[in-house]
XYZ file of C-alpha atoms in Angstrom:
378
model
C -19.459 17.112 -14.835
C -16.626 15.435 -12.910
C -17.368 11.977 -11.534
C -16.530 12.362 -7.807
C -15.586 8.671 -7.564
C -12.744 9.263 -10.052
C -11.102 12.483 -8.999
C -8.094 13.765 -10.861
C -5.119 14.855 -8.782
C -6.324 14.485 -5.216
C -6.103 17.669 -3.137
C -5.951 18.326 0.592
C -9.538 19.567 0.389
C -10.613 16.192 -1.023
C -8.845 14.223 1.712
C -9.145 16.497 4.733
C -12.392 18.464 4.295
C -13.223 21.259 6.730
C -16.520 19.498 7.498
C -14.697 16.532 9.050
C -13.886 18.395 12.264
C -17.581 19.099 12.907
C -18.395 15.446 12.214
C -15.745 14.394 14.743
C -17.180 16.772 17.363
C -20.646 15.368 16.785
C -19.372 11.794 17.117
C -17.486 12.739 20.286
C -20.622 14.098 21.921
C -22.686 11.115 20.756
C -20.143 8.757 22.373
C -20.522 10.522 25.703
C -16.997 11.948 25.690
C -16.087 15.475 26.700
C -13.125 15.719 24.320
C -10.716 13.901 22.040
C -6.977 14.372 22.524
C -5.181 13.560 19.284
C -1.379 13.432 19.285
C 0.834 12.744 16.225
C -0.215 9.682 14.269
C -2.962 8.548 11.931
C -5.870 9.861 14.042
C -4.444 13.394 14.084
C -3.685 13.299 10.379
C -7.148 11.946 9.528
C -8.946 14.710 11.407
C -6.688 17.675 10.598
C -4.389 16.742 7.714
C -1.357 17.568 9.861
C 1.337 14.882 9.642
C 3.054 16.018 12.823
C 6.381 14.653 13.967
C 6.118 12.355 17.001
C 8.351 14.135 19.496
C 8.795 14.303 23.249
C 7.350 17.831 22.947
C 3.556 17.673 22.931
C 1.576 18.335 19.778
C -2.108 17.677 20.402
C -5.360 18.517 18.651
C -7.931 19.019 21.399
C -11.479 18.475 20.145
C -14.041 19.308 22.848
C -17.518 17.939 22.291
C -19.121 21.379 22.483
C -16.403 24.063 22.595
C -13.991 25.302 19.929
C -11.144 22.888 19.009
C -7.543 24.003 19.325
C -4.088 22.670 18.493
C -1.343 22.552 21.119
C 2.039 22.885 19.378
C 5.619 23.498 20.515
C 6.527 27.013 19.404
C 9.325 25.725 17.184
C 6.769 23.500 15.343
C 4.205 26.282 14.858
C 5.289 27.161 11.281
C 4.951 23.511 10.210
C 1.496 23.221 11.766
C 0.323 26.442 10.138
C 1.652 25.300 6.746
C -0.318 22.037 6.954
C -3.929 21.433 5.859
C -4.889 22.043 9.509
C -4.568 25.777 8.805
C -7.797 25.600 6.794
C -9.851 24.460 9.791
C -10.021 27.774 11.646
C -8.233 26.291 14.651
C -6.639 28.288 17.417
C -2.972 27.256 17.413
C -1.756 27.377 21.014
C 2.038 27.618 20.907
C 3.822 26.682 24.098
C 7.374 27.479 25.180
C 10.125 25.230 26.483
C 9.469 26.098 30.129
C 5.685 25.571 29.880
C 3.747 22.446 30.842
C 1.542 21.906 27.767
C -0.518 19.220 29.497
C -1.526 21.673 32.217
C -2.271 24.344 29.611
C -4.545 21.936 27.727
C -6.252 20.886 30.952
C -6.938 24.491 32.013
C -8.494 25.290 28.637
C -10.651 22.165 28.772
C -11.932 22.747 32.277
C -13.609 19.928 34.190
C -14.088 16.789 32.089
C -15.293 13.304 32.977
C -14.272 11.214 29.927
C -11.696 11.880 27.235
C -10.656 9.904 24.182
C -6.928 9.450 23.570
C -5.438 8.832 20.128
C -4.973 5.097 19.678
C -1.262 5.583 18.948
C -0.594 8.072 21.748
C 2.696 7.431 23.544
C 2.304 6.062 27.061
C 4.325 9.055 28.270
C 1.661 11.450 26.989
C -1.210 9.306 28.223
C 0.197 9.269 31.743
C 0.878 12.991 31.746
C -2.687 13.676 30.617
C -3.869 11.400 33.410
C -1.963 13.559 35.897
C -3.232 16.806 34.355
C -6.838 15.557 34.224
C -6.973 13.365 37.361
C -10.740 13.004 37.404
C -11.134 12.011 33.760
C -11.661 8.478 32.501
C -9.467 7.735 29.492
C -10.787 5.706 26.553
C -9.520 5.139 23.013
C -10.398 7.774 20.435
C -10.668 4.948 17.915
C -14.035 4.062 19.423
C -15.260 7.435 18.127
C -13.288 7.709 14.893
C -13.706 4.157 13.553
C -17.139 4.813 12.040
C -15.809 7.827 10.151
C -12.498 6.306 9.093
C -14.055 3.091 7.762
C -16.322 4.921 5.305
C -13.960 6.336 2.711
C -15.023 9.493 0.886
C -14.726 9.754 -2.918
C -11.494 11.694 -2.378
C -10.070 8.961 -0.171
C -11.043 6.286 -2.691
C -9.315 8.318 -5.404
C -6.180 8.485 -3.249
C -6.271 4.723 -2.692
C -6.807 4.175 -6.408
C -3.734 6.306 -7.103
C -1.768 4.245 -4.584
C -3.016 1.023 -6.197
C -1.939 2.138 -9.648
C 1.481 3.139 -8.318
C 2.151 -0.212 -6.637
C 0.825 -2.042 -9.711
C 3.515 -0.296 -11.750
C 6.112 -1.794 -9.393
C 4.710 -5.330 -9.679
C 4.996 -5.031 -13.444
C 8.744 -4.532 -12.954
C 9.248 -7.413 -10.518
C 9.804 -10.094 -13.211
C 12.848 -8.100 -14.315
C 14.283 -8.238 -10.795
C 13.709 -11.935 -10.088
C 16.144 -14.545 -11.262
C 17.914 -17.580 -9.872
C 21.182 -16.749 -8.154
C 20.034 -13.433 -6.685
C 19.318 -13.078 -2.989
C 15.976 -11.992 -1.599
C 17.675 -8.900 -0.218
C 19.071 -7.902 -3.612
C 15.639 -8.224 -5.205
C 14.037 -6.283 -2.338
C 16.508 -3.439 -2.783
C 15.484 -3.061 -6.439
C 11.811 -3.199 -5.490
C 12.229 -0.541 -2.793
C 13.853 1.802 -5.296
C 11.006 1.169 -7.736
C 8.390 1.923 -5.053
C 9.912 5.349 -4.428
C 10.274 5.999 -8.161
C 6.580 5.152 -8.658
C 5.456 8.158 -6.610
C 5.448 6.778 -3.067
C 6.947 8.918 -0.322
C 7.834 5.927 1.840
C 8.519 2.217 1.487
C 6.529 0.641 4.315
C 7.416 -2.994 3.642
C 8.981 -5.279 1.049
C 8.442 -9.020 1.417
C 10.427 -11.234 -0.947
C 9.865 -14.786 0.292
C 11.409 -17.509 -1.848
C 10.973 -21.275 -1.595
C 10.332 -22.361 2.017
C 10.352 -18.735 3.167
C 7.119 -18.296 1.216
C 5.365 -20.366 3.885
C 5.965 -17.541 6.402
C 3.422 -14.794 5.565
C 5.502 -11.966 7.098
C 8.961 -13.271 6.248
C 10.272 -9.968 4.734
C 13.774 -10.672 3.310
C 16.979 -12.601 3.966
C 20.263 -13.373 2.245
C 18.829 -16.639 0.926
C 19.730 -17.248 -2.733
C 16.728 -17.833 -4.986
C 16.867 -21.222 -6.699
C 15.517 -22.374 -10.098
C 11.942 -23.645 -9.978
C 11.076 -21.803 -6.761
C 7.908 -19.810 -6.075
C 8.480 -16.332 -4.657
C 5.848 -14.353 -2.731
C 6.226 -10.581 -3.207
C 4.133 -8.397 -0.881
C 4.874 -4.673 -1.134
C 3.450 -1.331 -0.089
C 4.131 2.233 0.912
C 2.552 5.597 1.521
C 1.931 8.330 -1.013
C 2.595 12.023 -0.332
C -1.076 12.459 0.591
C -0.839 9.912 3.407
C -2.779 7.070 1.773
C -1.302 3.598 1.506
C -0.751 0.830 -1.012
C -0.540 -2.910 -0.362
C -0.492 -5.667 -2.970
C 0.816 -9.223 -3.160
C 1.604 -11.318 -6.200
C 3.310 -14.696 -6.364
C 5.924 -15.491 -8.991
C 7.920 -18.554 -9.972
C 11.520 -18.508 -11.146
C 11.167 -21.188 -13.803
C 8.563 -23.958 -13.785
C 7.214 -24.504 -10.265
C 6.542 -27.874 -8.577
C 3.346 -29.546 -9.787
C 1.662 -29.497 -6.376
C 2.339 -25.775 -6.064
C 0.754 -25.054 -9.448
C -2.311 -27.045 -8.367
C -2.916 -25.213 -5.114
C -2.094 -21.854 -6.687
C -5.108 -22.347 -8.956
C -7.235 -23.081 -5.884
C -5.952 -19.859 -4.334
C -6.719 -17.843 -7.459
C -10.316 -19.089 -7.450
C -10.678 -18.392 -3.740
C -9.417 -14.837 -4.066
C -11.757 -14.185 -6.995
C -14.719 -15.597 -5.059
C -14.019 -13.335 -2.088
C -13.790 -10.263 -4.321
C -17.026 -11.243 -6.078
C -18.796 -11.565 -2.710
C -18.273 -7.887 -1.856
C -21.445 -5.788 -1.814
C -23.289 -3.563 0.670
C -25.024 -5.408 3.487
C -22.857 -8.515 3.344
C -21.156 -9.251 6.696
C -17.391 -8.789 6.645
C -16.956 -12.380 7.808
C -18.799 -13.613 4.697
C -15.978 -12.311 2.494
C -13.545 -14.357 4.572
C -15.822 -17.401 4.335
C -16.074 -17.136 0.533
C -12.314 -17.604 0.199
C -11.892 -20.032 3.088
C -14.537 -22.461 1.887
C -12.862 -23.005 -1.484
C -9.457 -23.473 0.118
C -10.831 -25.875 2.744
C -12.749 -27.916 0.167
C -9.484 -28.410 -1.714
C -7.887 -29.849 1.430
C -5.819 -26.798 2.368
C -7.941 -25.333 5.161
C -5.175 -25.813 7.737
C -2.722 -24.059 5.408
C -4.715 -20.781 5.309
C -3.494 -19.365 8.608
C -4.570 -15.710 8.674
C -7.640 -13.540 8.108
C -8.650 -12.742 4.553
C -8.119 -9.016 4.842
C -7.737 -5.723 6.655
C -8.979 -2.206 6.091
C -6.628 0.333 4.534
C -6.434 4.108 4.306
C -3.942 6.360 6.069
C -2.808 3.179 7.819
C -1.946 -0.047 6.031
C -3.926 -1.968 8.664
C -7.121 -0.428 9.987
C -10.779 -1.372 10.301
C -12.750 -3.170 8.984
C -11.094 -6.568 9.369
C -12.235 -9.335 7.030
C -12.266 -12.209 9.481
C -14.576 -14.801 11.023
C -16.537 -13.274 13.879
C -16.824 -9.817 12.333
C -20.513 -9.588 11.508
C -20.387 -5.881 10.657
C -22.208 -5.351 7.349
C -20.305 -3.971 4.395
C -21.051 -0.383 3.422
C -20.198 1.602 0.325
C -16.826 3.236 0.983
C -15.289 0.391 2.958
C -11.768 -0.224 1.608
C -9.846 -3.367 2.512
C -7.508 -6.069 1.282
C -8.595 -9.449 -0.012
C -5.538 -11.667 0.421
C -6.072 -15.369 1.051
C -2.952 -17.505 1.187
C -1.862 -21.126 1.265
C 1.336 -21.986 3.130
C 3.086 -25.371 3.238
C 5.652 -25.204 6.027
C 9.172 -26.094 4.925
C 8.253 -26.117 1.233
C 6.614 -23.008 -0.271
C 3.583 -20.743 -0.133
C 1.429 -18.368 -2.143
C -0.744 -15.296 -1.600
C -2.769 -13.040 -3.906
C -3.793 -9.622 -2.598
C -5.854 -6.801 -4.027
C -7.255 -3.710 -2.346
C -11.022 -3.659 -2.875
C -13.547 -0.865 -2.312
C -17.175 -1.665 -1.629
C -19.392 0.372 -3.964
C -23.179 0.669 -4.169
C -23.213 -2.172 -6.700
C -20.402 -4.478 -5.553
C -16.653 -4.421 -5.198
C -14.033 -2.505 -7.200
C -10.471 -3.854 -7.233
C -7.866 -1.136 -7.026
C -5.033 -3.484 -8.072
C -5.159 -4.768 -11.612
C -1.968 -6.617 -12.499
C -2.432 -10.231 -13.527
C -3.428 -12.690 -10.827
C -2.222 -15.657 -12.866
C 1.028 -17.220 -11.726
C 3.825 -15.274 -13.415
C 6.714 -17.526 -14.447
C 9.964 -15.653 -15.014
């Protein structure tokens, strides 16, 4: 019998099950909303599987709390919508023509509504036009309804994230061959980007190659700075697979022997990251995972040098809920997927970060990234 937590090739049925639409309708009604209005972006893709182009022409999945859902699509986009996983949901595809007002069409089909949820990434243009078409309706964020569903990853979603983790791990294994003194960060990043696409990713979402003092800036990305001998280099990379699920992993390298103080605090960081991963289990507050890493770093005298949260959720977005940060007392549940990425940053000198994607299981945490977390000297 197939273990559902370790699916083979992940299918659209695994990631975008027909049952999800009914679950979204139920959550919409429970939240006291009359409908969700989901335009192109992660919310639409999560619910329907349709990765629609964000255009000035309206595409919108309308999910009433009690009536039949339907998809508003420009007529020229109808074939793409019907070819997507959304075709499996039994939706009515409402194609509109260039001279139509799709917002008015959607409003007429909805009837009188008091509260609607708008996709979190809806363009302001669409939000305002829906406000005009539904003048009596309060607008709230659809994320308030969808967050509970999106945070709890299904076995299919975990399998997709595991596939993404394995793909980005294969790129990190190649990074030592790209790094050497005399190359610029940009040259190294170009090689990494090509490797990300070759690994099976559809897109390169980000490539951070931060050498020497640039390593103290967590979101540095790249520059034309030439990498010098003896410098640490933070490499944080990720992208999106064909199925819509994302990768994100950071490793820190050194081009030759690093400074002694760097090697010392890197070991502190390695212990802190391991402690945070070990703390993952159902029922533990999200903020406790942050505290597990932060305490070790602070005790070593580097508390002020850990300047960001320990992690973020991941799925069809690189950053989504839950956030692993002080003040988030939400208890962990099996299926939560998130990064564990403490860092230590010494302004003007260097920095380090170690990041794995972790899934909370019934018995603890499973790391989806498995390249070495020891400092790699190249």
